[in-house]
Short mmCIF file of C-alpha atoms in Angstrom, two decimals:
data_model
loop_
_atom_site.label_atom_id
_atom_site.label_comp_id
_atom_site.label_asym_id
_atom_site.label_seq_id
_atom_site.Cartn_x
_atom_site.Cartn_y
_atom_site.Cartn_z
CA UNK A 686 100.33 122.84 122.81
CA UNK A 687 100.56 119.22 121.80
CA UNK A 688 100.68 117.01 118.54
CA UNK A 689 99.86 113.80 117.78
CA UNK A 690 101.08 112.08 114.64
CA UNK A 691 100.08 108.23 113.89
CA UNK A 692 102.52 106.12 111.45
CA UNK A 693 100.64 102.69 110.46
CA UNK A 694 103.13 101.21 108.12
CA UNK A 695 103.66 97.84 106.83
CA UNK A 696 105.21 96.42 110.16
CA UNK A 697 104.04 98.31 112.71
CA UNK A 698 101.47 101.24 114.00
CA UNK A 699 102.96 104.00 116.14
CA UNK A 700 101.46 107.20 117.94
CA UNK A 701 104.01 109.79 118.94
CA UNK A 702 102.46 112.87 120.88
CA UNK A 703 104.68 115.50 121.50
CA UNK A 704 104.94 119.10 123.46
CA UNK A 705 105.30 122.27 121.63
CA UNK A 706 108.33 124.19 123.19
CA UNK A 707 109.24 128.10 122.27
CA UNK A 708 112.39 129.45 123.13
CA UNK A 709 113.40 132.81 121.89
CA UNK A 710 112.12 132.51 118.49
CA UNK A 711 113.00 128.58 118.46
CA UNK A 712 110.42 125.91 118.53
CA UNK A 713 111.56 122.27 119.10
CA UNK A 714 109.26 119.46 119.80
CA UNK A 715 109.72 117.10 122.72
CA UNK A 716 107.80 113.73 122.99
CA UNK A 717 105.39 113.03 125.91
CA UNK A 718 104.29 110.00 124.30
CA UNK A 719 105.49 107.13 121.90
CA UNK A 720 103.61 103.71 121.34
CA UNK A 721 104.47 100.99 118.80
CA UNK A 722 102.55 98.05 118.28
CA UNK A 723 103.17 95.34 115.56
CA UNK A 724 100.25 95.86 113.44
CA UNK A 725 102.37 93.26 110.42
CA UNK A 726 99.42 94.57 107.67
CA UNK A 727 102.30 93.73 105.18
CA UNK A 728 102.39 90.24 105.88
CA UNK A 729 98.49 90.57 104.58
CA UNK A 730 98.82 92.76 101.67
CA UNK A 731 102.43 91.68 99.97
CA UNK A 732 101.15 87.34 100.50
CA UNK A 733 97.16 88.45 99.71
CA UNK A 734 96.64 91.61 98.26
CA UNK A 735 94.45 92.74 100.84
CA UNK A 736 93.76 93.61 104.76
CA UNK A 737 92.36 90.63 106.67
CA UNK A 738 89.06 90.85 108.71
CA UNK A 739 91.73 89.89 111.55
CA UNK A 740 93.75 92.09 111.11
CA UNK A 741 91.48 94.94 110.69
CA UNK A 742 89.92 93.98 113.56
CA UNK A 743 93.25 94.79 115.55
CA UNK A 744 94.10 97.81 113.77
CA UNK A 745 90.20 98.94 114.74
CA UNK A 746 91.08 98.37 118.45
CA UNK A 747 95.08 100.12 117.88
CA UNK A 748 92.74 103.54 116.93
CA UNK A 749 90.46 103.49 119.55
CA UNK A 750 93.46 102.99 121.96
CA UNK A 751 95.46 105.81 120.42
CA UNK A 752 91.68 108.07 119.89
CA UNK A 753 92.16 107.43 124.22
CA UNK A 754 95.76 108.76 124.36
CA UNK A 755 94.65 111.65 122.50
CA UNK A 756 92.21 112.33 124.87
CA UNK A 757 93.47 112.01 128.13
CA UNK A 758 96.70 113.83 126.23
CA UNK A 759 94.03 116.78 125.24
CA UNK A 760 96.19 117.17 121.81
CA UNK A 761 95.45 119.97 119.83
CA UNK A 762 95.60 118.47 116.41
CA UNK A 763 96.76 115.36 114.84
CA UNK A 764 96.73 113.33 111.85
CA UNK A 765 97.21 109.90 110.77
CA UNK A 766 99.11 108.41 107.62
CA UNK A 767 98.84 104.78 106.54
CA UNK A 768 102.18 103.84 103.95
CA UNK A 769 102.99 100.88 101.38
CA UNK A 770 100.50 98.38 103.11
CA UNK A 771 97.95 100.22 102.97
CA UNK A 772 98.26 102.14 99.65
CA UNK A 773 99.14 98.78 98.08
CA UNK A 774 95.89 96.87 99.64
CA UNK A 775 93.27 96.17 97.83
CA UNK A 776 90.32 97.14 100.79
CA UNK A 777 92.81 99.54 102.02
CA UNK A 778 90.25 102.55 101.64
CA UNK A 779 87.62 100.18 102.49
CA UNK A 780 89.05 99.58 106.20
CA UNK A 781 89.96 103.26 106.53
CA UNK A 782 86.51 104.59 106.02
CA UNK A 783 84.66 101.75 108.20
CA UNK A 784 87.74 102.92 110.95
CA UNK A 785 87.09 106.44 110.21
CA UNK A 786 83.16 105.67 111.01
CA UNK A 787 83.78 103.98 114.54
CA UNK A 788 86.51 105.86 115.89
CA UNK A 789 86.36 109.45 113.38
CA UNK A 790 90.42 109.05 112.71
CA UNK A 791 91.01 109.68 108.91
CA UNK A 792 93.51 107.67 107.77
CA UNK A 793 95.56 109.53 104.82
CA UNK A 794 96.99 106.89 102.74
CA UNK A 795 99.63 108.54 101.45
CA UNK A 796 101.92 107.80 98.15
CA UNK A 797 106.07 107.19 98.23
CA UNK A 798 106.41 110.97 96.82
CA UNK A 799 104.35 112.60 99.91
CA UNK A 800 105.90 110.04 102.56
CA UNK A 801 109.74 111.35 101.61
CA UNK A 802 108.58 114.87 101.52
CA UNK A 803 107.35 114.30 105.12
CA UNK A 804 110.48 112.80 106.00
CA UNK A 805 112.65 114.68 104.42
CA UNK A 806 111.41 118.14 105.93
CA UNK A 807 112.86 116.98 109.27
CA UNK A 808 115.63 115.02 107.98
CA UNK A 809 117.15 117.85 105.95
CA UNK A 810 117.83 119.88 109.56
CA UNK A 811 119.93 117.28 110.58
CA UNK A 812 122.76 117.92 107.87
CA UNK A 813 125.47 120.39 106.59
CA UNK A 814 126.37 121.31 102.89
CA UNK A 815 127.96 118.55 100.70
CA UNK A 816 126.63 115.74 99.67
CA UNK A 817 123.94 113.10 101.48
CA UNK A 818 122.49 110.09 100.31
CA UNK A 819 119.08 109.71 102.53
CA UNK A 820 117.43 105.92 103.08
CA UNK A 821 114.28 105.20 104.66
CA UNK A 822 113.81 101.58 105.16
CA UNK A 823 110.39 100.64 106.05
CA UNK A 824 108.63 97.28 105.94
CA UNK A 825 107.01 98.01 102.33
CA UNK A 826 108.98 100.18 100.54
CA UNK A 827 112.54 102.01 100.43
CA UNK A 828 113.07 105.69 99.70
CA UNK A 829 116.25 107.55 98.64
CA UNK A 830 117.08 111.19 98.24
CA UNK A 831 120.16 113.12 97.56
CA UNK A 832 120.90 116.12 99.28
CA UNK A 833 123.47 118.53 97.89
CA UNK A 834 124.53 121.08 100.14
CA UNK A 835 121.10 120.97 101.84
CA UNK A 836 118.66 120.70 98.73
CA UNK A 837 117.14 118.02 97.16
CA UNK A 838 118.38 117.07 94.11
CA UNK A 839 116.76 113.05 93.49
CA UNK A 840 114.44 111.38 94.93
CA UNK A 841 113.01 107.36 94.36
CA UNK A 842 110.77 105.06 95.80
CA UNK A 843 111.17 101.49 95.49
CA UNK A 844 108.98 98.63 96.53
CA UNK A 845 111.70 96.84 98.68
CA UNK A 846 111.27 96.69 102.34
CA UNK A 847 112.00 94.64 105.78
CA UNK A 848 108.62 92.73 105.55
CA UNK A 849 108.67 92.60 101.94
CA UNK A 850 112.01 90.62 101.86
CA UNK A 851 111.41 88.84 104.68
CA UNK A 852 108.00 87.23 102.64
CA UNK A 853 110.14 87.08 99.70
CA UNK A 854 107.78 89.82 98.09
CA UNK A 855 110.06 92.47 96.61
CA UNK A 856 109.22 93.41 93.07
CA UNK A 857 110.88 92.23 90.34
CA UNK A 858 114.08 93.75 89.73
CA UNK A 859 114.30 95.71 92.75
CA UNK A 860 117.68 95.64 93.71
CA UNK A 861 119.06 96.40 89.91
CA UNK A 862 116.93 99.27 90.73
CA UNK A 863 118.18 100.80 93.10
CA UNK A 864 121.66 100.20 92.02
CA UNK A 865 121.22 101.77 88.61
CA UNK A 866 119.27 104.79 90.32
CA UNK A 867 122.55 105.03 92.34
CA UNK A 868 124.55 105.44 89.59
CA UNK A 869 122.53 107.72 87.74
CA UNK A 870 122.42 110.30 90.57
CA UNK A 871 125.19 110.14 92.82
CA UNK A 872 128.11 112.51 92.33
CA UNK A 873 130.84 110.18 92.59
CA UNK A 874 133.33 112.69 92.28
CA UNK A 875 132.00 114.42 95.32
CA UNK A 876 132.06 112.27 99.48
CA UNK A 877 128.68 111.00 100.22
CA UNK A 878 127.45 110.54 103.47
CA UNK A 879 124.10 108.17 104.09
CA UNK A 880 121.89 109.18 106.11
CA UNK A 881 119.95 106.19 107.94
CA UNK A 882 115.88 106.62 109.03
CA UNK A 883 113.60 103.81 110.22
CA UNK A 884 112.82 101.62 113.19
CA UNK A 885 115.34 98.91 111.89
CA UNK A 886 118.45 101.68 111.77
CA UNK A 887 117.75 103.17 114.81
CA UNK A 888 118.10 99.81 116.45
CA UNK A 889 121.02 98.49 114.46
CA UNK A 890 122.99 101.70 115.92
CA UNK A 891 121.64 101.18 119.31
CA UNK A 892 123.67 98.53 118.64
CA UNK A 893 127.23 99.25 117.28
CA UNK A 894 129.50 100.94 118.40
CA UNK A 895 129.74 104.67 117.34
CA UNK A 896 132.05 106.34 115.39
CA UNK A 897 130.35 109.90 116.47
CA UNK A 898 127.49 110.91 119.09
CA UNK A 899 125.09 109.94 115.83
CA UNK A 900 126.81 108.43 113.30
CA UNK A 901 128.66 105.05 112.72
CA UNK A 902 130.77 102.96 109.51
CA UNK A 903 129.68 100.91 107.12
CA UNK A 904 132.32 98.01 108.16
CA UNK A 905 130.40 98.54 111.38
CA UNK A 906 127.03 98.52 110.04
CA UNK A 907 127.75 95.09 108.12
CA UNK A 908 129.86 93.52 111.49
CA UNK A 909 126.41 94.36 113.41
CA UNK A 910 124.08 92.71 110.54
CA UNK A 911 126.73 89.33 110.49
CA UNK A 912 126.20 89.12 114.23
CA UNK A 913 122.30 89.29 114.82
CA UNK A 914 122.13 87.19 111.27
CA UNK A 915 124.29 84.31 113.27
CA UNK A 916 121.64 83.91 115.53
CA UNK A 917 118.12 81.84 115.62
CA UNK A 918 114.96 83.77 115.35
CA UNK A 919 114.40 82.82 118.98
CA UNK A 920 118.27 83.44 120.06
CA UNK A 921 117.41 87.12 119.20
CA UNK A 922 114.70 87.41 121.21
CA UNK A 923 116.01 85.95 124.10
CA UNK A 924 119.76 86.39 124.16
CA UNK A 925 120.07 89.90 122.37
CA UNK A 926 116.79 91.13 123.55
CA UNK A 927 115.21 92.04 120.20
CA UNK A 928 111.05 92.25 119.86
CA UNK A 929 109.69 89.21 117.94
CA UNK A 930 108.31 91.74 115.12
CA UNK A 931 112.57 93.31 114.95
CA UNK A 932 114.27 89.87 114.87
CA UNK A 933 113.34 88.76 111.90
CA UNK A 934 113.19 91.49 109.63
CA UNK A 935 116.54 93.88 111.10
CA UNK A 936 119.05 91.90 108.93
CA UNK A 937 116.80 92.12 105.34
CA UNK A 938 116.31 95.66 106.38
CA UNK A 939 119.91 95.67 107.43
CA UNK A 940 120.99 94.18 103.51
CA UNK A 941 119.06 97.36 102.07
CA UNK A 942 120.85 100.19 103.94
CA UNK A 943 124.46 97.91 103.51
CA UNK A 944 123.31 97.55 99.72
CA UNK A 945 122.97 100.69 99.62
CA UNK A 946 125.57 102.32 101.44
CA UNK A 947 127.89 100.33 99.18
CA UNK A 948 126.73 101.27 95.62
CA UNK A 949 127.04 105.07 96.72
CA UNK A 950 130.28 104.72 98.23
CA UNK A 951 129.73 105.62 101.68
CA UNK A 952 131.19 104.60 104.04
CA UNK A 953 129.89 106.60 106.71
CA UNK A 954 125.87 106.61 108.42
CA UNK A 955 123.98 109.39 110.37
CA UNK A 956 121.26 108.02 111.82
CA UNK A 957 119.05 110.86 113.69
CA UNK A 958 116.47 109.69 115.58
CA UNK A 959 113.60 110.90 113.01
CA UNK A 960 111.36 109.39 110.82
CA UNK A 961 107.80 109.75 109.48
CA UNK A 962 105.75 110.46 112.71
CA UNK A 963 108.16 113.33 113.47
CA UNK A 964 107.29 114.66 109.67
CA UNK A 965 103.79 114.63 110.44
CA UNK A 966 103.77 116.13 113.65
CA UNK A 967 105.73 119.52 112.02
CA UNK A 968 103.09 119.31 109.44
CA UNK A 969 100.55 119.46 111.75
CA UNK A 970 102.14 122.23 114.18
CA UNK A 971 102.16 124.54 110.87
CA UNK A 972 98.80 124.34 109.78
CA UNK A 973 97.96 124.91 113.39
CA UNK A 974 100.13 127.76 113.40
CA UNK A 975 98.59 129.45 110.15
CA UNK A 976 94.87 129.07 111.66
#
């Protein structure tokens, strides 16, 4: 069996297609196929308020590519979310219907609420009892949760993101936000370890150096951000080898996990490599399973 999950957030679009594996009375997923492409429908929606004929016009052609995959992938279900861009655009139904009609993906355009439950249903196998503080940076918007031994106990979305800071778009207030959500839920009498989802993270860590297999420090974490941050725009592209669309949002998205990390007290990050599509793909392997 195969599954095909596609992620269009505010910075980028991504299809992830992955196998179905049983073993025993295990089932683990292993991708077959990932593709990313800079969609940047923020830079529309957070400057304009809506989706650009351009730029629908690109994300039109990014479904009928990924409609292809599919295809010539012969996956047995899928679905497709759209996240802060799209929820916060004013056309953004309007441009999933007339996509819907060429290419017959439905885009769900989900809330905050649904896109951390989807996360956190794969994020929550990746830690142990005590206490977790959960951030998912994307290009829109920022969610937190807190775990406590394995359940959720809080959970906030804020609209602060990579592409949002980057257009100097954040709502008003944001950051006093999340700092007094912080200390209104996080038990500081108990550790708290962060743990760190979203294409930004996952290529900050690529990055440092490790403090375990999947986890680093936050002195690492801000070393990392002072580094990339002391190069040009085009310096990062060329001399650290960063994607035009990651150079010049990775250190605002790189102030919001640091921020973050900070006001909690942690001084420790797991990043597992798992994020939305992987939410969606589970999702979609359980309703296939109850058919």
């Amino acid at each position: 069996m195969k599954i095909a999950a596609i992620d269009i957030g505010s910075n980028a679009a991504r299809l992830q297609i992955s196998s179905v594996l049983h073993d025993g009375g295990h089932t683990s997923f292993k991708r077959v196929e990932y593709v990313r492409f800079p969609l940047r429908l923020g830079h529309d929606v957070f400057n304009f308020g809506n989706i650009t004929p351009e730029s629908e016009a690109r994300t039109l052609k990014l479904m009928q590519c990924y409609k292809l995959l599919m295809e010539l992938h012969e996956v047995d279900g899928y679905m497709a979310c759209a996240t802060s861009a799209m929820r916060e655009s004013g056309n953004g139904h309007e441009v999933a219907e007339r996509i819907a009609a060429v290419t017959g993906i439905r885009i769900h355009i989900i809330d905050g609420i649904k896109e951390a439950q989807l996360i956190n249903n794969v994020v929550v196998q990746s830690i142990e009892d005590g206490q977790y503080l959960h951030i998912d940076v994307g290009g829109g918007s920022t969610e937190l949760n807190i775990y406590f031994n394995r359940q959720k106990v809080a959970s906030k979305s804020f609209k602060i993101g990579s592409v949002r800071l980057l257009e100097g778009k954040e709502s008003k207030g944001a950051w006093r936000k999340i700092e007094d959500w912080i200390e209104d839920n996080v038990d500081t009498l108990e550790p708290v370890t962060a743990v760190g989802t979203g294409g930004n993270i996952s290529k900050l860590f690529n990055l440092v150096n490790k403090t375990e297999e999947n986890a680093t420090s936050l002195s690492e974490l801000q070393r990392m951000r002072d580094y990339i941050a002391s190069f040009s725009q085009e310096e990062r592209v060329h001399k650290l080898r960063l994607n035009a669309d990651r150079a010049d949002v990775i250190v605002p998205a790189s102030d919001i996990y640091i921020s973050v990390m900070k006001w909690a007290g942690a001084n420790k990050i797991l990043v597992p490599d798992l994020g939305l599509k992987d939410g969606i793909i589970q999702l979609v392997y359980e309703r296939l399973k109850h058919k």
